[in-house]
Amino acid sequence: MFNYIDAVIFLSTLGLVLGVGFYVGRKENSGEDYFLGGRSLPWWGVAGSLFGTNVSANHIVGMLGIGYSVGFAQSNYMWGAIPALLLLSYIFLPLYRRKKIFTLSQFLGNRYGESSKLLYSGILLVLIAIQLAAGLYIGSRSLLPFWKDLGWENLGYAEGVLLLGIFSTAYTWFGGLKAVVYTDVIQSILILLAGVLLAYLTIQHPAVGGWEGLWTKEAIAVASEKRMDLFLPSDHSSLPWTGALTGLFFLHIFYWGTNQYVVQRTLGAKSLREARAGILGDGFLTLIIPFFTVLTGVAAYHLWNQTNLISEVDPDEAFSRLVSLVVPSGYGFGGLILAGLLGAIFSSVDSMLNSASTLFTVDFYTKIKETPLGKKFLGEKLEDEEAVRVGRMFLLFFSFLTIFLALFTYTPNSKGNFFLEISGQSAHFTLGLLSVFLVGVFWKRSNSKAAWVTILICPILSIFLPFIYSILASGIPEIQSAFGEKLNFLHRVFIVSIFGILSQILLSLIFSKDESENKSRPGFSVGIPTKTFYLTFLFLFVFGLLVYSRIGLGINAKTCAWTSFAFSGLFFFGISLYKTKRFPKKYRVRAFFRNDIWAAGLLISATLWLYFIFS
C-alpha cells in the first residue's frame, strides 16, 4: 500500500523537475538556444538525456510486461542498439554536425531537395504524435493503482493524461532543449534507482527465491514456461530470432541514427567529441536496461506462476500490480518507484514535444514565410524571438492534440503487449526514410526523385505485406512452418527495408539518366579507408568463428563469452595505441584517453559478452 510518505517523495520529485526545468531555461531567447541548447551541452548531459528519452514509460512498463509474457528475448531491443549507436557516433553524426543543422530534415533537404525534407518532417510529426499519445496512455494507466492506494479516488485515466501532459508541456514550453536535457539527467537517475530497487525486491521475493531460485525455476520449467531464452524460434509470434537479428537492426538504425527527437541531443553538444562521449556513455547504460525491466518481468512471471495468478495479470498492468505486491509500505520505496515512473514519462514526452516544435518551426513555418502571403503578413526574415514564439505556440497545439489522441484512441482496459504493438505501428512510417538516408549517405548517385518515391511507396508495401504473406504461406507450407502463420512485424521490417534500399538504388539509376541533376546536386558519401575495411573484415571473420564455435561446435557459452570479450577488447585497445604513435611520447597517455575508440571497443566487448553468455 502507498501512503503519504510516498506521496511526499513523489510530489517533491515533481517539484524538483519543474523547478530545474524553469531555472535552466530562463535565458533561452534565440532559436539556437531554444532548439539546440545553444550547442553547449556537456557529454554527461547528452548521455543522461539520451538514456532518459530512450527509457520512456513504454520501456519501464512495456518491457517489463514483455519480460513477463514473452521473456528475456526482449533484451535484443536494447543490446541490439549498440551497433546503431556506433553508426551514429562515427558515420552519421560527423555529417550532421558538419552541416550545422537544426533538424535531420534539413540534412535530407541538402541531399535530396525540399520534397524529401518536408516528407520527413511530416512523417516524423505523425510518428511523434503516435508515440506521445502512447506514452501518455501507458503512463496514466500505470499510475491508476497508485492514485487508488493514496486515496485520490477522483484521479482517473483522463485526469492522469491531463496532468502528465500539462506538467511536461510547462517546463518544455518555457526552457526548450536545455530544460529538457537537464531535467532528463535528473529523471535518468530516478529511473535507474527505481528500476534497480523494483528488480531487487521482485527477485528477492520468497516466491522467486533470489537469483539462484530464479535460475532453478527456469531449469525445471517446461518449454512453454521458460522465460530466459535470448533467442526464440523463427516462427515465434512476437520475437523470433530471425527478426531480432535482421529487422530489429534496421529499426535501431532509424531510431538512433535518423530520428529527430533522439539525434537532436547530440546536435546540441559542445563538440563532436563531447557528443560521442555522451553516445558511448548512453551505450553502457543501455546494456543494463534489460536487468531492471525485462528480468524483473521474468521474475514476476515465476512469482505469479507460483501463486496461480498468471491468468489474472495482463502484460501492461504487470508493472503496477508488481509494485503493489513486492514494495513494502512505510519506507518511501513506493514513492521512489513512482518518481522513477514519472521521470520515464516526462523524459520521453518532453523530448518529443521539443523535437516536434523544432521540426514545425524550422521546416514548415520558414516555408510558409517564403510564400507571397507569408511575406505579406508574417514578414520576410525569421527573427530569433519570432522562432521561439512560434515554436512555443506549436508546442502548445501539439501537446493538446496528443492529449486528445491519448484520451479518445486508447482505453485503459486494453490487453496485449503494448510495447510490441506500438513498435509495429510506428515501423510503417519509418522504413522509407531510413532507406533514403542510408543510400544517400553511402552513395553519391542517390537521386532526389527516387527519394520521395521510395519514402511514399515503403509505407504502402509495409501495410499490405502481411496480406501478401498470408496468401504465400497458405500455398507454401514450408514458409508457414519456418516463419509462422502470420508475418511477424520484424520480418516485415527487414523485407521492406531491403526493398526500400534496392528501390532507391534502382530508381536513382533510372532517374539519373539526366546527368544535369547529378551535377547540380553532387551528394554526400562516406569514404572508408582501405585499412579500416581490412580491420573490419578481420574483426567480423573472428566474430563469425566464435559464433560457429558456439552454435556449430557447441562450445560452452562462458568460454565463447570471455574469448569474445578478450579478443574485441585487445583489438580496439591495439588500434587506440597505434593512433597515439603520431604524438610525442609525453603526450601519448593523454592522447590515448582523449581518443574514444578504446571506449567504443569496451562497449562492443561488453555487448558480445552478454550475447554469448545468455545464448
mmCIF file of N, CA, C and O in Angstrom, residues 199 297 403 589:
data_model
loop_
_atom_site.group_PDB
_atom_site.id
_atom_site.type_symbol
_atom_site.label_atom_id
_atom_site.label_comp_id
_atom_site.label_asym_id
_atom_site.label_seq_id
_atom_site.Cartn_x
_atom_site.Cartn_y
_atom_site.Cartn_z
ATOM 1 N N ALA A 199 13.592 -4.294 -9.272
ATOM 2 C CA ALA A 199 14.183 -5.576 -9.679
ATOM 3 C C ALA A 199 14.660 -6.357 -8.463
ATOM 4 O O ALA A 199 14.417 -7.571 -8.352
ATOM 5 N N GLY A 297 10.393 -8.542 -15.192
ATOM 6 C CA GLY A 297 9.198 -9.178 -15.726
ATOM 7 C C GLY A 297 9.285 -10.695 -15.696
ATOM 8 O O GLY A 297 8.293 -11.382 -15.412
ATOM 9 N N ILE A 403 -2.774 14.916 -26.273
ATOM 10 C CA ILE A 403 -3.637 14.626 -25.123
ATOM 11 C C ILE A 403 -5.002 14.136 -25.611
ATOM 12 O O ILE A 403 -5.563 13.167 -25.091
ATOM 13 N N VAL A 589 49.830 9.159 -23.391
ATOM 14 C CA VAL A 589 48.816 8.683 -22.438
ATOM 15 C C VAL A 589 47.564 9.560 -22.527
ATOM 16 O O VAL A 589 46.431 9.064 -22.583
#
